[in-house]
Each structure stands twice: as C-alpha cells, then as structure tokens.
Coordinates of C-alpha atoms in Angstrom, one line a residue:
X148 CA -22.1 35.0 55.9
X149 CA -21.3 31.3 56.0
X150 CA -18.9 31.7 53.0
X151 CA -15.1 31.4 53.2
X152 CA -13.3 34.6 52.8
X153 CA -11.1 34.7 49.7
X154 CA -7.5 35.3 50.8
X155 CA -5.3 37.7 48.8
X156 CA -2.5 36.2 46.7
X157 CA 0.5 35.3 48.8
X158 CA -1.3 35.6 52.2
X159 CA -1.2 32.6 54.5
X160 CA -4.3 30.5 54.8
X161 CA -5.5 28.8 58.0
X162 CA -3.2 25.8 57.3
X163 CA -0.2 28.0 57.2
X164 CA 0.3 27.7 53.3
X165 CA 0.4 30.7 51.1
X166 CA -2.1 30.9 48.2
X167 CA -0.4 30.8 44.7
X168 CA -3.0 30.1 42.0
X169 CA -0.4 29.6 39.3
X170 CA 1.6 27.0 41.2
X171 CA -1.5 25.2 42.2
X172 CA -2.8 25.0 38.6
X173 CA 0.6 23.8 37.4
X174 CA 0.7 21.1 40.0
X175 CA -2.8 20.0 39.1
X176 CA -1.9 19.7 35.4
X177 CA 1.2 17.8 36.3
X178 CA -0.8 15.4 38.5
X179 CA -3.4 14.9 35.8
X180 CA -0.6 14.3 33.2
X181 CA 1.0 11.7 35.4
X182 CA -2.3 10.0 36.1
X183 CA -3.1 9.9 32.3
X184 CA 0.4 8.4 31.6
X185 CA -0.2 5.8 34.3
X186 CA -3.6 4.9 32.8
X187 CA -2.1 4.7 29.2
X188 CA 1.1 2.9 30.2
X189 CA -0.2 -0.5 29.0
X190 CA -0.9 1.0 25.6
X191 CA 2.6 2.4 25.4
X192 CA 4.0 -1.1 26.2
X193 CA 1.9 -2.5 23.3
X194 CA 3.8 -0.2 21.0
X195 CA 7.2 -1.7 21.9
X196 CA 7.1 -4.7 19.4
X197 CA 6.1 -2.4 16.6
X198 CA 8.8 0.1 17.5
X199 CA 11.5 -2.6 17.7
X200 CA 10.4 -4.0 14.3
X201 CA 10.7 -0.5 12.8
X202 CA 14.2 0.0 14.3
X203 CA 15.5 -3.5 13.4
X204 CA 14.1 -3.9 9.9
X205 CA 13.8 -0.3 8.7
X206 CA 16.2 2.0 10.5
X207 CA 19.2 -0.2 11.2
X208 CA 19.4 -1.3 7.5
X209 CA 19.8 2.3 6.5
X210 CA 23.4 1.9 7.5
X211 CA 23.8 -0.3 4.5
X212 CA 23.0 2.5 2.1
X213 CA 26.7 3.3 2.0
X214 CA 27.1 0.2 -0.2
X215 CA 25.4 2.2 -3.0
X216 CA 28.5 4.5 -3.2
X217 CA 31.0 1.6 -3.0
X218 CA 32.4 -1.2 -5.2
X219 CA 31.4 -3.6 -2.4
X220 CA 33.4 -6.8 -1.9
X221 CA 31.9 -9.0 0.8
X222 CA 35.2 -10.6 1.9
X223 CA 36.5 -7.3 3.0
X224 CA 33.7 -6.9 5.5
X225 CA 31.0 -4.3 5.8
X226 CA 33.3 -1.8 7.5
X227 CA 36.4 -2.9 5.7
X228 CA 38.5 -1.0 3.2
X229 CA 36.0 -0.8 0.4
X230 CA 36.5 1.2 -2.8
X231 CA 34.3 4.3 -2.9
X232 CA 32.9 5.1 -6.4
X233 CA 30.7 8.0 -5.5
X234 CA 27.8 8.2 -8.0
X235 CA 29.3 5.6 -10.2
X236 CA 26.7 2.9 -9.5
X237 CA 23.9 5.4 -10.2
X238 CA 25.5 6.5 -13.5
X239 CA 26.0 2.8 -14.5
X240 CA 22.3 2.0 -13.9
X241 CA 21.1 5.1 -15.8
X242 CA 23.4 4.3 -18.7
X243 CA 22.2 0.7 -19.1
X244 CA 20.3 0.1 -22.3
X245 CA 17.4 -1.6 -20.4
X246 CA 17.0 1.2 -17.8
X247 CA 14.1 2.9 -19.7
X248 CA 12.5 -0.5 -20.4
X249 CA 12.6 -1.5 -16.7
X250 CA 11.3 1.8 -15.5
X251 CA 8.5 1.8 -18.1
X252 CA 7.5 -1.8 -17.3
X253 CA 7.3 -0.9 -13.6
X254 CA 5.1 2.1 -14.1
X255 CA 2.8 0.5 -16.7
X256 CA 2.2 -2.6 -14.7
X257 CA 1.7 -0.7 -11.4
X258 CA -0.7 1.8 -13.0
X259 CA -2.6 -1.0 -14.6
X260 CA -3.0 -2.8 -11.3
X261 CA -4.1 0.4 -9.5
X262 CA -6.7 1.4 -12.1
X263 CA -8.2 -2.0 -12.9
X264 CA -8.1 -3.0 -9.2
X265 CA -10.1 0.1 -8.2
X266 CA -12.6 -0.2 -11.1
X267 CA -13.3 -3.9 -10.5
X268 CA -13.6 -3.3 -6.7
X269 CA -16.1 -0.4 -7.2
X270 CA -18.2 -2.3 -9.7
X271 CA -18.3 -5.5 -7.6
X272 CA -19.2 -3.5 -4.5
X273 CA -22.2 -1.9 -6.3
X274 CA -23.4 -5.3 -7.5
X275 CA -23.0 -6.9 -4.1
X276 CA -24.9 -4.0 -2.5
X277 CA -27.9 -4.8 -4.8
X278 CA -28.1 -8.4 -3.6
X279 CA -30.9 -8.8 -1.0
X280 CA -30.4 -12.5 -0.3
X281 CA -27.9 -12.3 2.6
X282 CA -26.7 -15.9 2.5
X283 CA -25.9 -15.7 -1.2
X284 CA -24.2 -12.3 -0.7
X285 CA -22.0 -13.7 2.1
X286 CA -21.1 -16.7 0.0
X287 CA -20.0 -14.6 -2.9
X288 CA -18.0 -12.3 -0.6
X289 CA -16.2 -15.3 0.9
X290 CA -15.3 -16.7 -2.5
X291 CA -13.9 -13.4 -3.8
X292 CA -12.0 -12.7 -0.5
X293 CA -10.3 -16.2 -0.5
X294 CA -7.5 -15.5 -3.1
X295 CA -6.3 -12.5 -1.1
X296 CA -5.2 -14.8 1.7
X297 CA -3.1 -17.0 -0.5
X298 CA 0.6 -16.3 -1.0
X299 CA 1.9 -15.6 -4.5
X300 CA 3.8 -18.9 -4.4
X301 CA 0.6 -20.9 -3.9
X302 CA -1.5 -18.7 -6.1
X303 CA 1.2 -18.6 -8.8
X304 CA 1.2 -22.4 -9.0
X305 CA -2.5 -22.4 -9.5
X306 CA -2.2 -19.8 -12.2
X307 CA 0.5 -21.8 -14.0
X308 CA -1.9 -24.7 -14.2
X309 CA -5.0 -22.6 -15.2
X310 CA -3.1 -20.7 -17.9
X311 CA -1.2 -23.6 -19.4
X312 CA -1.4 -23.4 -23.2
X313 CA -2.0 -27.1 -23.5
X314 CA -4.1 -28.2 -20.5
X315 CA -5.2 -25.0 -18.9
X316 CA -8.9 -24.5 -18.5
X317 CA -8.7 -21.0 -19.9
X318 CA -7.2 -22.2 -23.2
X319 CA -9.6 -25.1 -23.3
X320 CA -12.4 -22.5 -23.3
X321 CA -10.6 -20.5 -26.0
X322 CA -10.2 -23.6 -28.2
X323 CA -13.9 -24.4 -27.7
X324 CA -14.8 -21.0 -29.0
X325 CA -12.7 -21.7 -32.2
X326 CA -9.6 -19.5 -31.4
X327 CA -6.0 -20.4 -31.1
X328 CA -4.6 -20.9 -27.5
X329 CA -2.7 -18.1 -25.9
X330 CA 0.6 -18.6 -24.1
X331 CA -0.2 -16.1 -21.3
X332 CA 3.0 -16.7 -19.4
X333 CA 5.3 -17.0 -22.4
X334 CA 4.1 -14.2 -24.7
X335 CA 5.9 -10.9 -24.0
X336 CA 3.0 -8.9 -25.4
X337 CA 0.3 -10.6 -23.3
X338 CA 2.4 -11.0 -20.1
X339 CA 1.8 -7.4 -18.6
X340 CA -2.0 -7.8 -19.1
X341 CA -1.8 -11.2 -17.4
X342 CA 0.0 -9.7 -14.4
X343 CA -2.6 -7.0 -14.1
X344 CA -5.6 -9.3 -14.5
X345 CA -4.3 -11.9 -12.0
X346 CA -3.3 -9.3 -9.4
X347 CA -6.8 -7.8 -9.7
X348 CA -8.3 -11.2 -9.3
X349 CA -6.3 -11.9 -6.2
X350 CA -6.8 -8.5 -4.4
X351 CA -10.0 -6.9 -5.5
X352 CA -12.1 -8.8 -3.0
X353 CA -10.4 -7.2 0.0
X354 CA -10.8 -3.7 -1.6
X355 CA -14.5 -4.2 -1.9
X356 CA -14.7 -4.1 1.9
X357 CA -13.9 -0.4 2.0
X358 CA -16.5 0.5 -0.7
X359 CA -19.2 -1.7 0.8
X360 CA -18.7 0.0 4.1
X361 CA -19.3 3.3 2.4
X362 CA -22.4 2.0 0.7
X363 CA -23.9 0.7 3.9
X364 CA -23.5 4.1 5.4
X365 CA -25.8 5.8 2.9
X366 CA -29.2 6.9 4.3
X367 CA -31.8 4.5 3.0
X368 CA -34.2 7.4 2.8
X369 CA -32.3 8.8 -0.1
X370 CA -33.1 5.7 -2.2
X371 CA -36.7 5.7 -1.0
X372 CA -37.1 9.4 -2.1
X373 CA -35.5 8.7 -5.4
X374 CA -37.8 5.7 -6.0
X375 CA -40.8 7.8 -5.3
X376 CA -39.6 10.4 -7.8
X377 CA -39.4 7.6 -10.4
X378 CA -35.7 6.9 -10.4
X379 CA -34.9 3.2 -11.3
X380 CA -32.0 1.3 -9.7
X381 CA -29.5 2.4 -12.4
X382 CA -30.3 6.1 -11.8
X383 CA -30.1 5.6 -8.1
X384 CA -26.6 4.1 -8.5
X385 CA -25.5 7.0 -10.7
X386 CA -27.0 9.8 -8.6
X387 CA -26.7 8.4 -5.0
X388 CA -24.3 5.5 -4.7
X389 CA -21.4 6.8 -6.8
X390 CA -21.5 10.4 -5.5
X391 CA -21.4 8.9 -1.9
X392 CA -18.4 6.7 -2.9
X393 CA -16.6 9.5 -4.8
X394 CA -14.5 10.8 -1.7
X395 CA -13.2 7.4 -0.8
X396 CA -12.5 6.5 -4.4
X397 CA -10.5 9.7 -4.8
X398 CA -8.7 9.1 -1.5
X399 CA -7.7 5.6 -2.3
X400 CA -6.6 6.6 -5.8
X401 CA -4.5 9.4 -4.5
X402 CA -2.8 7.3 -1.8
X403 CA -2.0 4.6 -4.4
X404 CA 0.2 7.1 -6.2
X405 CA 2.9 6.4 -3.5
X406 CA 3.0 2.7 -4.5
X407 CA 3.3 3.3 -8.3
X408 CA 6.8 1.9 -8.3
X409 CA 5.8 -1.3 -6.5
X410 CA 4.6 -3.4 -9.4
X411 CA 4.5 -6.6 -7.3
X412 CA 7.9 -8.3 -6.8
X413 CA 6.4 -11.6 -5.5
X414 CA 4.0 -12.0 -8.4
X415 CA 6.5 -11.1 -11.1
X416 CA 9.2 -13.3 -9.6
X417 CA 6.9 -16.3 -9.5
X418 CA 5.4 -15.9 -13.0
X419 CA 8.1 -14.4 -15.2
X420 CA 10.7 -16.1 -17.3
X421 CA 13.3 -15.2 -19.9
X422 CA 10.7 -15.2 -22.7
X423 CA 8.8 -12.3 -21.2
X424 CA 11.8 -10.4 -19.7
X425 CA 11.4 -7.5 -22.1
X426 CA 7.9 -6.6 -20.8
X427 CA 7.9 -8.2 -17.4
X428 CA 11.2 -7.1 -15.8
X429 CA 10.6 -4.5 -13.1
X430 CA 12.9 -2.5 -10.7
X431 CA 12.5 -5.0 -7.9
X432 CA 13.3 -8.1 -10.0
X433 CA 16.3 -6.2 -11.5
X434 CA 17.6 -5.5 -8.0
X435 CA 17.1 -9.1 -7.0
X436 CA 19.1 -10.4 -10.0
X437 CA 21.9 -7.9 -9.7
X438 CA 22.2 -8.4 -5.9
X439 CA 21.7 -12.1 -5.3
X440 CA 22.5 -13.6 -8.7
X441 CA 25.1 -11.3 -10.2
X442 CA 26.5 -10.3 -6.8
X443 CA 26.8 -6.6 -7.9
X444 CA 25.9 -5.4 -4.5
X445 CA 26.8 -1.7 -5.0
X446 CA 24.7 -1.5 -8.2
X447 CA 21.6 -3.2 -6.6
X448 CA 21.8 -1.0 -3.5
X449 CA 22.0 2.1 -5.7
X450 CA 18.9 1.0 -7.7
X451 CA 17.0 0.3 -4.5
X452 CA 18.0 3.7 -3.1
X453 CA 16.9 5.4 -6.3
X454 CA 13.5 3.7 -6.1
X455 CA 13.1 4.5 -2.3
X456 CA 13.8 8.2 -2.8
X457 CA 11.4 8.4 -5.8
X458 CA 8.7 6.5 -3.8
X459 CA 9.2 8.9 -0.9
X460 CA 8.6 11.9 -3.1
X461 CA 5.5 10.3 -4.6
X462 CA 4.2 9.3 -1.2
X463 CA 4.7 12.9 0.1
X464 CA 2.9 14.3 -3.0
X465 CA 0.1 11.8 -2.5
X466 CA -0.5 12.8 1.1
X467 CA -0.5 16.5 0.2
X468 CA -3.0 15.8 -2.6
X469 CA -5.2 13.7 -0.3
X470 CA -5.2 16.5 2.3
X471 CA -6.0 19.1 -0.3
X472 CA -8.7 17.3 -2.2
X473 CA -10.1 14.9 0.4
X474 CA -9.2 16.6 3.7
X475 CA -7.4 13.4 4.7
X476 CA -4.4 13.5 7.1
X477 CA -2.5 10.9 9.0
X478 CA -1.9 13.2 12.1

C-alpha cells in the first residue's frame, strides 16, 4: 500500500505514455553524453591550436615526400612536369662512400648523449637528494637548469670561447697542469666526445627533475628502518634509492631508443667545421647541405624520408618494450 504499481512493458501510464525501459535508458545515456560534451566543450576548443599546428607543419608537408622519387627542379613548380626517378635517390645515397660514416656518426653520437645524459642525471639527482640545506640545494638546481633554456646558437658561442685552444679557460687549466692544449672543436678524434659532453652539460639539469620527483616519493620510513639496521648512506642509496628509481630509469632509457637517429642538428651545425667532418657529420647536417647548399632536393628528401621511416620503426619498438617491461602506455 502507498507504493506505485509497476506497469507492464508497453502498457500506458497515467500520463498516457507507454513504458519502454530500453528507450528510456538510451535517451538518458544520450542526454548524459550531450551534457558531458557541453561541459568539456572549452577543453575541445583548447585542442584546436595544437591540431592546426599538427596539420600545417606535420601532415600537409607529407605531400612533399613525392620529391624523394623525383629529380626535382624548382623552376618547374611543385606540381610541374618533374622527372620521376623511382628509388634512384635512395640508391644514390646508399651507394655514397660516406653513407656508412654518416650513419655511424649519427648512432655513436646519439647513443653517447643518451647514455651519458642518463648516468649524469641519475648521479646528480642522488647527490642533490642528500643535500639537507634547502637554500643551497635550490641554488645548485637553478645553476644546473640554466643552460637548458639557452639556444644552441647562444650556448655554442659560449662553448667556442670556453674551448678555444689559445684563450679558453679549459685549455688554460690543461696548460697549468703541464699538458698540451686540446683543439676540442678542430680535432676529429676529440669532436664526438666534445659533442656528447657539451650536450650532457646543457640538458642533464632538466632530466634530474624526473629522478628527483621519484626520490621524493620514497617513504622516509624505509631509510629510517635501514638506518636502524646499521645501513650507512651509501648502502641506503644502493638498496633503496636506486631500486625505486629503476622503473623510471628503464622507461626513459627505452623511450630514448626512438630518438637514436636525432644526434642534435642544432648543436652539430653550430659547432662543426670541415676539419671534423669525418666524425661530426650526421644525417641531419647531410640533409641540410644537400638540400639548401647543393640544391639536390630529391636526394635530401629521400635521406630525410629514410631517417623518418627508421625512426618510426624504432619509436614503435620503444613503446612496445616500454609496455612490456615497464607497463607504460600512451593510451
């Protein structure tokens, strides 16, 4: 008594409408979906600049990949009667005597930057985590972060002065120690190590942010328990800090596989010269010279396409490995 009587499906209610639970539930879901879309509409509008940037600078230029299969002559126009050479530009690049050298330089320099950049960032993060004076810690962090925000044009000019064989402060220190000065930017044997060291100097500060965030998330009780058990600071780092950092170290290492062919075009272009071409020339600088200096547009586009396809394969492999070993996924 006092309760509404449940009407059979399809029977008219007091308002004259028939009861159809399926239709009602579908209408409710649609209404909730529209309301959710209305609430999230400002967020969708915020995506428009990024989508337009992706379309204009990444998708539209894909039309130009046809140049990789042509002997492109600019005066004939992009859609003009160009001569098609098929895979000729690719065969030309692979048959060049410096192809192996350029590819090797790219991989060696990129791997060196990835490995040394990660090692230095991890070590510095562990050292910063041990600092208890917060003002001193923040001062050190600010100093090591600063180079990251300088462009390679500015930072390269600073490096040219610092590494000068005659007046550079580094070579002055080397002379004071009784050794011969080193021509860092003119010695082909030393140049790759110079690229790796200077890139690490510029970028490791920003990488420490990720590792410091991991260290601050460790339960302080673990350190207290280890201290009670007699573990010193070194053993605490070995048995607590590093294991906690291992997943993020593995993740960043795997994801860096995708950028193994990006050896740093800006840096190399600013610092290299004809004396170090044998060990400093990479794929990106080769594309720059062939395309903008030699005006071999078909060849430069073919080399860029080769690098992009190989980078896509490496990136896909990296995400698969990151999901398999670190349970990381983008979507």
